[in-house]
Coordinates of C-alpha atoms in Angstrom, one line a residue:
M24 CA 17.8 4.5 6.8
A25 CA 17.0 4.7 10.6
Q26 CA 13.5 5.1 9.9
S27 CA 13.6 2.2 7.7
K28 CA 15.3 -0.1 10.5
Q29 CA 12.7 1.4 12.8
A30 CA 9.6 0.1 10.4
L31 CA 11.4 -3.2 9.9
R32 CA 11.8 -3.7 13.9
S33 CA 8.0 -2.8 14.3
R34 CA 7.2 -5.3 11.6
I35 CA 9.1 -8.1 13.2
K36 CA 7.7 -7.3 16.8
S37 CA 4.4 -7.6 15.0
V38 CA 5.0 -10.7 13.1
N39 CA 6.4 -12.3 16.2
S40 CA 3.1 -11.3 18.3
T41 CA 1.2 -13.0 15.8
R42 CA 3.0 -16.1 15.6
K43 CA 2.5 -16.4 19.4
I44 CA -0.9 -16.2 19.0
T45 CA -1.2 -18.9 15.7
K46 CA 1.0 -21.0 17.9
A47 CA -1.3 -20.9 20.9
M48 CA -4.2 -21.5 19.1
E49 CA -2.3 -24.6 17.2
M50 CA -1.6 -26.1 20.6
I51 CA -5.5 -25.5 21.7
A52 CA -6.8 -26.9 18.5
N53 CA -4.4 -30.2 18.9
A54 CA -5.7 -30.6 22.3
K55 CA -9.4 -30.6 21.3
L56 CA -8.7 -32.7 18.3
F57 CA -7.6 -35.4 20.5
R58 CA -10.5 -35.0 22.9
Q59 CA -13.1 -34.9 20.1
R60 CA -11.5 -38.0 18.3
S61 CA -11.5 -40.1 21.3
R62 CA -15.3 -39.0 21.8
M63 CA -16.0 -40.2 17.9
E64 CA -14.3 -43.4 18.2
D65 CA -15.9 -44.2 21.6
N66 CA -19.3 -43.7 19.9
R67 CA -18.5 -46.3 17.5
S68 CA -18.9 -49.4 19.1
Y69 CA -22.6 -48.7 19.9
A70 CA -23.5 -47.3 16.6
S71 CA -21.6 -50.3 15.0
K72 CA -23.7 -52.7 17.2
L73 CA -26.6 -50.9 16.1
H74 CA -26.0 -50.9 12.6
E75 CA -25.3 -54.5 12.8
T76 CA -28.7 -55.5 14.3
V77 CA -30.7 -53.4 11.7
D78 CA -28.3 -54.9 8.8
E79 CA -29.4 -58.4 9.9
I80 CA -32.9 -57.6 10.1
I81 CA -33.5 -55.9 6.8
S82 CA -31.1 -58.1 5.0
S83 CA -32.7 -61.4 6.3
N84 CA -36.3 -59.9 5.4
P85 CA -36.1 -58.5 2.0
N86 CA -39.9 -57.9 1.6
L87 CA -40.4 -55.9 4.8
D88 CA -43.5 -53.5 4.3
Q89 CA -42.0 -50.7 6.7
V90 CA -42.6 -47.3 6.4
Y91 CA -39.0 -46.3 6.6
L92 CA -38.0 -48.3 3.9
K93 CA -40.5 -47.0 1.2
P94 CA -40.0 -43.7 -0.5
R95 CA -42.2 -40.9 -0.4
K96 CA -44.2 -39.0 -2.9
S97 CA -43.0 -35.5 -1.8
E98 CA -39.5 -34.5 -3.7
K99 CA -38.3 -32.1 -0.6
K100 CA -35.5 -33.0 1.3
M101 CA -34.9 -32.3 4.8
T102 CA -30.9 -31.5 5.6
I103 CA -29.0 -31.1 8.7
V104 CA -25.9 -28.9 8.1
F105 CA -23.0 -29.1 10.2
C106 CA -20.7 -26.2 10.4
S107 CA -18.5 -24.5 13.0
D108 CA -19.1 -21.6 15.3
L109 CA -15.7 -20.0 14.9
G110 CA -13.4 -19.4 12.0
L111 CA -9.7 -19.5 11.5
C112 CA -10.0 -23.2 10.3
G113 CA -9.0 -22.8 6.8
S114 CA -11.5 -23.5 3.9
Y115 CA -13.7 -25.9 6.4
N116 CA -16.9 -23.8 6.3
Q117 CA -16.4 -22.7 2.8
N118 CA -16.4 -26.3 1.6
T119 CA -19.6 -26.9 3.6
L120 CA -21.3 -23.8 1.9
R121 CA -20.0 -25.2 -1.4
M122 CA -21.7 -28.3 -1.3
V123 CA -25.0 -26.5 0.2
K124 CA -25.0 -24.8 -2.8
E125 CA -24.5 -27.6 -5.2
N126 CA -26.8 -29.9 -3.8
L127 CA -29.6 -28.3 -1.7
K128 CA -32.4 -26.6 -2.9
P129 CA -33.5 -23.1 -1.4
E130 CA -37.1 -24.2 -0.8
D131 CA -36.2 -27.2 1.2
P132 CA -36.1 -27.5 4.9
V133 CA -32.6 -27.1 6.4
V134 CA -31.3 -27.4 10.1
L135 CA -28.2 -25.5 10.5
I136 CA -26.0 -26.6 13.5
G137 CA -23.2 -23.9 13.8
T138 CA -23.3 -20.2 13.7
S139 CA -20.5 -19.6 11.2
L140 CA -22.7 -20.0 8.1
Y141 CA -26.0 -18.9 9.4
H142 CA -26.4 -15.2 7.8
Q143 CA -24.8 -16.5 4.8
M144 CA -27.6 -18.9 4.0
E145 CA -30.2 -16.5 5.0
E146 CA -29.0 -14.2 2.5
L147 CA -28.8 -17.1 -0.1
G148 CA -32.8 -17.6 0.7
Y149 CA -32.6 -21.2 2.4
Q150 CA -35.2 -22.2 4.4
L151 CA -33.8 -22.3 7.7
V152 CA -36.1 -24.3 10.3
N153 CA -34.0 -23.0 13.4
K154 CA -34.9 -19.4 13.6
E155 CA -32.0 -18.6 15.7
P156 CA -28.2 -19.7 15.1
V157 CA -27.5 -23.1 17.2
S158 CA -24.1 -23.5 18.6
S159 CA -22.2 -26.5 17.3
D160 CA -19.8 -26.6 20.1
K161 CA -22.6 -26.4 22.8
L162 CA -25.2 -28.8 20.9
E163 CA -26.5 -31.9 23.0
F164 CA -27.7 -35.1 22.0
L165 CA -31.2 -34.2 22.9
K166 CA -31.2 -31.2 21.0
L167 CA -30.2 -33.0 18.1
K168 CA -32.5 -35.7 18.8
D169 CA -35.5 -33.3 18.7
Y170 CA -34.4 -31.8 15.2
M171 CA -34.2 -35.4 14.3
R172 CA -37.7 -36.5 15.4
M173 CA -39.2 -33.2 13.7
G174 CA -37.7 -34.6 10.4
E175 CA -39.3 -37.8 11.1
E176 CA -42.5 -36.4 11.7
L177 CA -42.3 -34.6 8.4
Y178 CA -41.4 -37.5 6.8
L179 CA -44.0 -39.8 8.1
K180 CA -46.6 -37.3 7.2
D181 CA -44.9 -36.9 3.4
E182 CA -44.0 -33.4 3.7
V183 CA -40.3 -34.3 2.9
G184 CA -39.2 -37.5 1.0
A185 CA -35.7 -37.7 2.5
I186 CA -33.9 -36.7 5.6
Q187 CA -30.1 -36.1 4.9
V188 CA -27.0 -34.9 7.0
L189 CA -24.1 -32.7 5.2
Y190 CA -21.2 -33.4 7.5
T191 CA -17.5 -33.2 7.2
K192 CA -16.0 -36.6 7.1
F193 CA -12.9 -37.0 8.9
V194 CA -10.3 -39.1 6.6
N195 CA -7.1 -38.4 8.5
T196 CA -5.4 -35.6 10.6
M197 CA -4.7 -33.5 7.5
K198 CA -7.7 -34.6 5.2
F199 CA -11.7 -33.6 5.8
E200 CA -14.0 -33.7 3.1
P201 CA -17.9 -32.5 3.2
V202 CA -20.1 -35.5 2.3
I203 CA -24.0 -36.2 2.4
D204 CA -25.7 -39.0 4.0
Q205 CA -29.2 -40.1 3.3
L206 CA -31.0 -41.3 6.3
L207 CA -34.4 -41.9 5.4
P208 CA -35.8 -43.6 3.6
V209 CA -32.9 -46.5 4.4
N210 CA -31.2 -47.5 1.0
M211 CA -32.2 -51.1 0.7
E212 CA -29.7 -51.7 -1.9
N213 CA -26.9 -51.6 0.4
Y214 CA -28.3 -54.2 2.8
Q215 CA -29.1 -56.6 -0.3
Q216 CA -25.4 -55.8 -1.3
K217 CA -24.2 -57.0 1.8
K218 CA -26.4 -60.1 2.0
T219 CA -25.2 -60.9 -1.6
E220 CA -21.4 -60.7 -0.5
E221 CA -21.7 -62.7 2.6
K222 CA -19.9 -66.1 2.2
P223 CA -21.5 -69.4 3.2
G224 CA -21.2 -70.5 7.0
E225 CA -20.4 -66.9 8.1
H226 CA -23.9 -66.0 8.8
V227 CA -26.2 -67.2 12.0
E228 CA -29.7 -66.5 11.6
T229 CA -31.5 -64.7 14.6
L230 CA -35.2 -64.9 15.4
F231 CA -36.4 -61.3 16.2
E232 CA -39.7 -61.0 18.5
P233 CA -42.5 -59.7 18.1
D234 CA -41.6 -59.6 14.2
P235 CA -39.1 -57.5 12.3
E236 CA -41.4 -54.6 11.4
T237 CA -42.5 -53.8 14.8
I238 CA -38.7 -54.1 16.0
L239 CA -37.6 -51.4 13.0
D240 CA -40.2 -49.2 14.1
D241 CA -38.2 -48.2 17.2
L242 CA -34.9 -49.4 16.1
I243 CA -34.4 -47.3 12.7
P244 CA -35.3 -44.1 14.6
M245 CA -32.6 -44.8 17.2
M246 CA -30.1 -45.6 14.3
I247 CA -30.9 -42.4 12.4
E248 CA -30.4 -40.3 15.5
D249 CA -27.1 -41.8 16.5
V250 CA -26.1 -41.9 12.8
A251 CA -26.7 -37.8 13.0
Y252 CA -24.9 -37.6 16.4
S253 CA -21.9 -39.7 14.8
H254 CA -21.7 -37.2 12.2
W255 CA -21.6 -34.2 14.4
L256 CA -19.0 -35.8 16.2
E257 CA -16.8 -36.4 12.9
T258 CA -17.4 -33.1 12.0
T259 CA -16.3 -31.3 15.2
T260 CA -13.3 -33.4 14.8
S261 CA -12.9 -32.4 11.3
E262 CA -13.3 -28.6 12.7
Q263 CA -10.4 -29.3 15.1
G264 CA -8.2 -31.0 12.7
S265 CA -8.7 -28.5 9.9
R266 CA -8.0 -25.4 12.7
R267 CA -4.7 -27.1 13.7
V268 CA -3.4 -27.5 10.2
A269 CA -4.5 -23.8 9.4
M270 CA -2.5 -22.4 12.6
K271 CA 0.3 -24.4 11.8
T272 CA 0.6 -23.0 8.3
A273 CA -0.1 -19.5 9.8
T274 CA 2.9 -20.3 12.3
D275 CA 5.1 -21.5 9.7
N276 CA 4.6 -18.4 7.4
A277 CA 5.1 -16.3 10.5
D278 CA 8.3 -17.9 11.1
D279 CA 9.5 -17.3 7.5
L280 CA 8.3 -13.9 7.1
S281 CA 9.9 -13.2 10.5
A282 CA 13.3 -14.6 9.1
Q283 CA 13.0 -12.4 6.1
L284 CA 12.4 -9.3 8.0
L285 CA 15.1 -9.8 10.2
L286 CA 17.6 -10.6 7.4
E287 CA 16.3 -7.0 5.8
Y288 CA 16.7 -5.5 9.3
N289 CA 20.5 -6.8 9.5
K290 CA 21.2 -5.5 5.9
A291 CA 19.7 -2.1 6.7
R292 CA 21.7 -2.2 9.8
Q293 CA 24.9 -3.0 8.0
A294 CA 24.5 -0.7 5.2
A295 CA 24.0 2.4 8.2
I296 CA 27.1 1.2 9.8
T297 CA 28.8 1.1 6.6
Q298 CA 27.7 4.6 5.7
E299 CA 28.6 6.2 8.8
I300 CA 32.3 4.5 8.7
T301 CA 32.5 6.2 5.1
E302 CA 31.7 9.4 6.3
V303 CA 34.4 9.3 9.2
I304 CA 37.1 8.4 6.8
N305 CA 36.0 11.2 4.1
G306 CA 35.8 13.5 7.0
S307 CA 39.3 12.6 8.3
S308 CA 40.7 12.9 4.9
A309 CA 39.4 16.3 4.4
V310 CA 41.2 17.4 7.3

């Protein structure tokens, strides 16, 4: 019985130590979530204004002869995939990997931002453009811009027919879902639908110089680069949110397990005391 109590004390101590770690990680993830969410929301002002300008040009000129609006002959798709550098974030990375398996072809070029899925995707035979893992936590806009420029060149040469981003959408602080967003070619149907939904008197026409095609030559690359950056910010926000939820769940489970073990320990201790008292009484009776 004493050995059982000693084993229970050891387990309780181990669980409490684990709880301290998960609680600390939960607090760190919560702080990072707040910071990343602020960055994500701050970027929306610039992104929304850029989108509005492109929306207005395309919706006002439905017959534009612009290379970024035309489908390409190539059936290949270049995909930028965002994942995390670290684990302990629940099903965050596995959901991304599941989307990769369901939607991406191994022969299509992939840029993987994040180190946690790099070796898994190598083993699955995906054609990774970046031959070395790229850290998601230390990613800079200029680095991401270089990958986007490379994708644009492949698109203009008709070596790929589309450029898309697989990222984790931040729905709320408890829900995160992986989605794929096609950046090129620009989906004209969305703009035509927006134009149809506009009510009379809501739209003021703007004149663009030198001409819409020339403006879009510079504006669309800027827009898709900013969209990719926005998706990265949203992904990192989702990562911290998912890690916070996972660590909170682990902390709660540690609390429950610690309470159960403490109850078992008290029962074992009470049984040992009862046995000792019984032995004393029986010894007294024998005398």
